[in-house]
Tab-separated table of C-alpha atoms in Angstrom:
chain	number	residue	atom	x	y	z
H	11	UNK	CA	115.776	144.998	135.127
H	12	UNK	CA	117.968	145.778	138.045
H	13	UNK	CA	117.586	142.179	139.511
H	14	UNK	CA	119.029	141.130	136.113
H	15	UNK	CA	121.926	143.657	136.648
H	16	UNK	CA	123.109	143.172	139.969
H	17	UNK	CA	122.865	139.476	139.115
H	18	UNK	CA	124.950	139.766	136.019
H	19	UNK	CA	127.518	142.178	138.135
H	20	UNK	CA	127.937	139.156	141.135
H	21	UNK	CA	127.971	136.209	138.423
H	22	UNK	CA	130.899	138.225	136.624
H	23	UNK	CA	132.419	139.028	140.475
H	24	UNK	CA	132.670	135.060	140.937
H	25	UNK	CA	134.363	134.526	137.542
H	26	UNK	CA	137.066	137.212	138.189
H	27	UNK	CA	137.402	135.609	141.765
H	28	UNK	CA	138.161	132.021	140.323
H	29	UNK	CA	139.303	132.732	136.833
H	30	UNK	CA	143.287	133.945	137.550
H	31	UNK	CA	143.582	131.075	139.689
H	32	UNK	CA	142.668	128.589	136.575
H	33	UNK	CA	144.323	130.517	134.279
H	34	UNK	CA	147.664	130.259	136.268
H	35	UNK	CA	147.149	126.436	137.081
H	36	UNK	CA	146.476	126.371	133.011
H	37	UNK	CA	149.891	127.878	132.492
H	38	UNK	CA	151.374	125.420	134.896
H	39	UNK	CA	152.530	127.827	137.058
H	40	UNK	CA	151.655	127.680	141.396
H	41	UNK	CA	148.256	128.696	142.522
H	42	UNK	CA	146.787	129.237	146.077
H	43	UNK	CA	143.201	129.053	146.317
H	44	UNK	CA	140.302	131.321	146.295
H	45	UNK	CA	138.770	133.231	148.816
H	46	UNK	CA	135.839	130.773	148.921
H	47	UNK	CA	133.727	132.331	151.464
H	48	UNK	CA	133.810	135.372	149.050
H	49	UNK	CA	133.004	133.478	146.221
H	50	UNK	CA	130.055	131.484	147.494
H	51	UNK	CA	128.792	134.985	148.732
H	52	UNK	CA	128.966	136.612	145.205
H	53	UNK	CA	127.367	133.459	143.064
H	54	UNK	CA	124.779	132.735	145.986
H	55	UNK	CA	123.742	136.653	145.477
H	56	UNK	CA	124.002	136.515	141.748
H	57	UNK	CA	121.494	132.628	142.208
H	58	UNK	CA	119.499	134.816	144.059
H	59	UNK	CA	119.011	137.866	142.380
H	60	UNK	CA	118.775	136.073	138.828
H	61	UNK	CA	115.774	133.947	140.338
H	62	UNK	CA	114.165	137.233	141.630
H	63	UNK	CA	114.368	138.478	138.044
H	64	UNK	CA	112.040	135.655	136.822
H	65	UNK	CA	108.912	135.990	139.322
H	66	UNK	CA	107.125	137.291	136.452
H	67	UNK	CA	108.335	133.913	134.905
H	68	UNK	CA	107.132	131.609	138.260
H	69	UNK	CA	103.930	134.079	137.682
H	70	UNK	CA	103.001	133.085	134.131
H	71	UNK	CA	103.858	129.410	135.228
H	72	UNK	CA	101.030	129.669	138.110
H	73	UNK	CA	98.790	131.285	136.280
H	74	UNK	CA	98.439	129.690	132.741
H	75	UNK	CA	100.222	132.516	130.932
H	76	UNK	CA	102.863	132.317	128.033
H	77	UNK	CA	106.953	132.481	128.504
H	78	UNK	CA	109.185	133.110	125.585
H	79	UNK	CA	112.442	131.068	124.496
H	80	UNK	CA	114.778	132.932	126.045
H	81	UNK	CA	113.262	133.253	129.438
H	82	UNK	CA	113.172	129.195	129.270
H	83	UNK	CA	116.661	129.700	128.074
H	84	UNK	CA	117.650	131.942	131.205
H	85	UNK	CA	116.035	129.456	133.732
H	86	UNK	CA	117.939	126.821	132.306
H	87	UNK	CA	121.107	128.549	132.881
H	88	UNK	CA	119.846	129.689	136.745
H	89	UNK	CA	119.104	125.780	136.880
H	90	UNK	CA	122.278	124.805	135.843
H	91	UNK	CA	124.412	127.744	137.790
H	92	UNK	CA	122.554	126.263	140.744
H	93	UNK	CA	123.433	123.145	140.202
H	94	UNK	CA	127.029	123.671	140.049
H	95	UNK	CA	127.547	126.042	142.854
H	96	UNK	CA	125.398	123.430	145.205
H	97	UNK	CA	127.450	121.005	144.239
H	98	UNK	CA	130.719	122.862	144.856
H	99	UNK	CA	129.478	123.629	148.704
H	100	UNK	CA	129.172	119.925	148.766
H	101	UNK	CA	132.618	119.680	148.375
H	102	UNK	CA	132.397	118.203	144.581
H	103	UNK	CA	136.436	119.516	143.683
H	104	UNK	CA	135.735	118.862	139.398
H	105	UNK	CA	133.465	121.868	138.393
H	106	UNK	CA	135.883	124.296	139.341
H	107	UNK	CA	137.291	124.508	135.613
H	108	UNK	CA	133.533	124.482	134.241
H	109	UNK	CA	132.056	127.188	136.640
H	110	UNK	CA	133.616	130.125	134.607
H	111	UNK	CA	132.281	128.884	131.687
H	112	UNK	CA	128.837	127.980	133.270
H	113	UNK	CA	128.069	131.479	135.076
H	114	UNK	CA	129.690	133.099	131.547
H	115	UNK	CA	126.389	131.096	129.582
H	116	UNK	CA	124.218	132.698	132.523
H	117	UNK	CA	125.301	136.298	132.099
H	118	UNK	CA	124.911	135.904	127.851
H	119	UNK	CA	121.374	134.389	128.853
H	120	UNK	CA	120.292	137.581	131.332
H	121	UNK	CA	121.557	140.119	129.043
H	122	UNK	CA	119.607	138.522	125.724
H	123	UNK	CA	116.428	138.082	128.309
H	124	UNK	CA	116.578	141.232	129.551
H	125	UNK	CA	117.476	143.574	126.191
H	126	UNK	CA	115.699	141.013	123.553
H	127	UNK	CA	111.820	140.041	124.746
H	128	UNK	CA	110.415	137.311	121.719
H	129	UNK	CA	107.335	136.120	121.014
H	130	UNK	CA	105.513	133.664	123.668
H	131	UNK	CA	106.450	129.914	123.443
H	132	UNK	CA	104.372	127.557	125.548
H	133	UNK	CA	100.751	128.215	126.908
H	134	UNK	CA	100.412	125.721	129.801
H	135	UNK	CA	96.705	126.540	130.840
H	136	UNK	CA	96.818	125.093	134.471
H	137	UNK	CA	98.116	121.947	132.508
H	138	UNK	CA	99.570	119.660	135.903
H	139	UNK	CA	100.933	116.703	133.639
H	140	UNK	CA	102.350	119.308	130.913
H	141	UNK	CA	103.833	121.339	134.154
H	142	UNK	CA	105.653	118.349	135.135
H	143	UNK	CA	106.696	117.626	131.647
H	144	UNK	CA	108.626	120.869	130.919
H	145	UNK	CA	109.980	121.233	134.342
H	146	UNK	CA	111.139	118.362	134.238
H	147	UNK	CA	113.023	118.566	130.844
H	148	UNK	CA	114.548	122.038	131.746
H	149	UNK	CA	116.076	119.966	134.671
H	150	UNK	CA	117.250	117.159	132.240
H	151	UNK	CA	119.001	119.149	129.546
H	152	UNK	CA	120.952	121.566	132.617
H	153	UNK	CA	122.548	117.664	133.894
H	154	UNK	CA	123.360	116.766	130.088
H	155	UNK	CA	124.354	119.968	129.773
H	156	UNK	CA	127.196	119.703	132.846
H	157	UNK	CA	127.352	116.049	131.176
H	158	UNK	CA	128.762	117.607	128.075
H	159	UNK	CA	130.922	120.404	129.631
H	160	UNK	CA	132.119	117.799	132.043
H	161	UNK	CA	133.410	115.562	129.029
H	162	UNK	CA	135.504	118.919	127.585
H	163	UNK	CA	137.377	118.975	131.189
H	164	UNK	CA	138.142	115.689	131.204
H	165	UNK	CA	139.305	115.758	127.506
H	166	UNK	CA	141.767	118.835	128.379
H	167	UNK	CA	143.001	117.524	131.657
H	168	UNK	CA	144.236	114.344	129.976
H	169	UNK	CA	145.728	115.831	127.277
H	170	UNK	CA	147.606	118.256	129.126
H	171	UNK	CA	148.575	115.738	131.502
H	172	UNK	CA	149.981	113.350	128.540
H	173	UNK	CA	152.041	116.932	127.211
H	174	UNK	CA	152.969	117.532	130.862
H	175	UNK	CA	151.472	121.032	131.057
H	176	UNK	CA	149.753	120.886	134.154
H	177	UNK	CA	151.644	121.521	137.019
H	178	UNK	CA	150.362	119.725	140.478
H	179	UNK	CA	147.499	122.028	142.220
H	180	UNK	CA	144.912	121.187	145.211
H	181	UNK	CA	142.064	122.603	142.864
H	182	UNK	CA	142.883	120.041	139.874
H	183	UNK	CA	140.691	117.120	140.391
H	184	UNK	CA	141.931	113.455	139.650
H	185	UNK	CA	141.328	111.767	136.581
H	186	UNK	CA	139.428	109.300	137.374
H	187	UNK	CA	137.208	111.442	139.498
H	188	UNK	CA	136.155	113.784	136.660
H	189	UNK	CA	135.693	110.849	134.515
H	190	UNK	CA	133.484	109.010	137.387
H	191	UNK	CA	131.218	112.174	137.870
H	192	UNK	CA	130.734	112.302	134.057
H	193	UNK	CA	129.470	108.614	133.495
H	194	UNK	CA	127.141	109.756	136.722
H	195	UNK	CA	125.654	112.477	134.911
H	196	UNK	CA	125.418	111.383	131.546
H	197	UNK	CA	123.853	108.425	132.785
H	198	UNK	CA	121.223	110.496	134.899
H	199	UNK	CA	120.473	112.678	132.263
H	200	UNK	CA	119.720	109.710	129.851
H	201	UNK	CA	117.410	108.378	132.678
H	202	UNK	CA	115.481	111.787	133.030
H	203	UNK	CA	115.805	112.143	129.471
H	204	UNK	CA	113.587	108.541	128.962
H	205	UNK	CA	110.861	109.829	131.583
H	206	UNK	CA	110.529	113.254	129.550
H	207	UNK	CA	110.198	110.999	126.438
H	208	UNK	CA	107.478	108.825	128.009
H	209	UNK	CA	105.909	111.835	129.672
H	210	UNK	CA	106.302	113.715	125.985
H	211	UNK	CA	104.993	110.795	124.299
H	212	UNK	CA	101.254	111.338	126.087
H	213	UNK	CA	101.439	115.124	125.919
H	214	UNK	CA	102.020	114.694	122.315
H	215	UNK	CA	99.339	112.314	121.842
H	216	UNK	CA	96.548	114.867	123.132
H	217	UNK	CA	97.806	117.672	121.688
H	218	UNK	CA	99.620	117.246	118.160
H	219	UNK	CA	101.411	120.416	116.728
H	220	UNK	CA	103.761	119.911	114.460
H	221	UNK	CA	106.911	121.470	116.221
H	222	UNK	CA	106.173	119.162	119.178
H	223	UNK	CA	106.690	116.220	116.187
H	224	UNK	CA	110.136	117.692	115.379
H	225	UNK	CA	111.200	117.994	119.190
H	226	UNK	CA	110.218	114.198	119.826
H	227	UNK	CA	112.431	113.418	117.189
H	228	UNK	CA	115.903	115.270	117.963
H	229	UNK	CA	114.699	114.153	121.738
H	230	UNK	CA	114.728	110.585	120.807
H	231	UNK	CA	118.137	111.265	118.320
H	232	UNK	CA	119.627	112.941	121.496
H	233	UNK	CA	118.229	109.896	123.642
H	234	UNK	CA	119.837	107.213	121.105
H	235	UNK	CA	123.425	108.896	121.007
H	236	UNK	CA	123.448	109.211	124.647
H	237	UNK	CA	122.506	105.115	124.788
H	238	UNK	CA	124.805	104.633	122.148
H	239	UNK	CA	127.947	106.126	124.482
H	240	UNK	CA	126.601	104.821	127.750
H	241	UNK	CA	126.337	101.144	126.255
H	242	UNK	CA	129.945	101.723	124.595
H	243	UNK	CA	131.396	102.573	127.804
H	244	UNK	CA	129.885	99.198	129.577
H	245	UNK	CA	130.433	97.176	126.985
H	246	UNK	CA	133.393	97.955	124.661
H	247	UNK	CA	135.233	100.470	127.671
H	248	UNK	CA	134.881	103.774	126.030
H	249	UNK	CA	136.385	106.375	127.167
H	250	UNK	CA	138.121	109.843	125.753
H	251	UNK	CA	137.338	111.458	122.648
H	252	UNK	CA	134.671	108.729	121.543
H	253	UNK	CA	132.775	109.288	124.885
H	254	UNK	CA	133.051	113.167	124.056
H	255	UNK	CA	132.020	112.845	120.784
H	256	UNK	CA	128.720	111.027	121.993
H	257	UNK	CA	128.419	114.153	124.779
H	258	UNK	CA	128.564	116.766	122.508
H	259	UNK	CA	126.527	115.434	119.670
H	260	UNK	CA	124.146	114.190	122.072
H	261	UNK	CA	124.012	117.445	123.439
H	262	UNK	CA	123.683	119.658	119.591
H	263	UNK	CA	120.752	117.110	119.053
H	264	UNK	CA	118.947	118.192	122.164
H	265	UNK	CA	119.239	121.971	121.945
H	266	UNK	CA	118.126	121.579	118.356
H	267	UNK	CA	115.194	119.801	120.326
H	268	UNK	CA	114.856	122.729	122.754
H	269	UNK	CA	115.436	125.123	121.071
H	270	UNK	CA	115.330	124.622	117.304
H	271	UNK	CA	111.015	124.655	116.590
H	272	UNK	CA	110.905	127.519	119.038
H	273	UNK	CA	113.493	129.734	117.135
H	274	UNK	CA	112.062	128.709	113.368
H	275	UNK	CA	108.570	129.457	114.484
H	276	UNK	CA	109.579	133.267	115.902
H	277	UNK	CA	112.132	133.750	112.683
């Protein structure tokens, strides 16, 4: 409980550290930067602490126990905080604008695991293959997850560059780069997204249950819109609200995969 806390009090320190700053550049108005040793202290604590609230998580992994939706939902978000704020000490200039929002689904997803325990959700039983399989897909849908946000930015930075409400700042990444990093990761998470299929596909056929019948399918609906905006892109030179479009649907189709079974069976 107080791992889940402090966590939540350092994630919402590193929003309030980078959120004036965005909100001013929003507004057009000058901007100096953040204190980023100060930031990078507070999110690498509130990485930290959040990943020392789910050792009883890494526990029941180990040792063939249960874990419930939303502590699969709060590792997800640790994942994708992670992620991010790697990426960021690596000197990658475009999340800025997508970290508030990032750390914000984090905090939501430590306060829901922490005040509303649900029923148990997956029973991996020393299962190596079916270890792989859902660490792997946790990792996929936190990159199409930064695929989608990723396609909002660069949506809002080109329209408020065509209305000429952005004023010139240091932290506002080009164009071209935000919309380079987002082909990268929408492209990666369609590749990770195929292997989870393929790995899914044999899991499936060894163990049929009827939920894992509805997740193959919004999986493989997820893993056709993604194609379907990739092969746009090459092909036809997609880009803007049709490549956001795919994204975002893409994205509804997988959390429905995720997420959807899970929540019906516990309703």
């Amino acid at each position: 409980m107080w791992f889940a806390i402090l966590s939540m009090l350092f994630y919402l320190a590193s929003v309030l550290l980078i959120t004036p700053m965005l909100l001013k550049i929003q507004a057009g108005e000058p901007a100096s930067k953040p204190n980023k040793i100060l930031f990078f202290t507070t999110a690498l604590l509130a990485i930290i602490l959040h990943f020392a609230n789910l050792t009883p998580l890494f526990t029941h992994l180990t040792s063939g126990q249960n874990f419930t939706v939303m502590e699969i939902s709060s590792l997800i978000s640790v994942i994708t905080a992670s992620l991010a704020t790697f990426a960021l000490l690596f000197h990658v200039r475009t999340l800025w604008f997508l970290l508030p929002i990032i750390y914000s689904f984090t905090i939501i997803n430590l306060i829901l695991s922490t005040l509303l325990p649900t029923q148990f959700m997956y029973h991996l039983s020393q299962n190596i293959a079916l270890f792989f399989h859902v660490g792997l897909s946790l990792f996929t849908y936190s990159i199409c997850f930064m695929s989608a946000l990723y396609s909002i930015q660069l949506l809002w930075i080109d329209h408020s560059l065509k209305n000429k409400k952005l004023a010139f700042s240091p932290m506002i990444p080009p164009l071209m780069t935000v919309e380079r990093h987002f082909f990268r990761l929408m492209l990666t998470g369609e590749i990770l997204l195929t292997i989870v299929l393929i790995s899914g596909s044999f899991h499936l056929a060894k163990d049929f249950a009827l939920q894992d019948i509805q997740k193959a399918v919004f999986s493989f609906l997820a893993w056709l819109v993604f194609a379907f905006g990739l092969i746009g892109h090459w092909r036809l030179h997609w880009r803007g609200k049709k490549m956001v479009t795919c994204a975002i649907s893409g994205m509804i189709l997988l959390s429905i995969a995720y997420f959807g079974s899970r929540v019906m069976l516990e309703i």
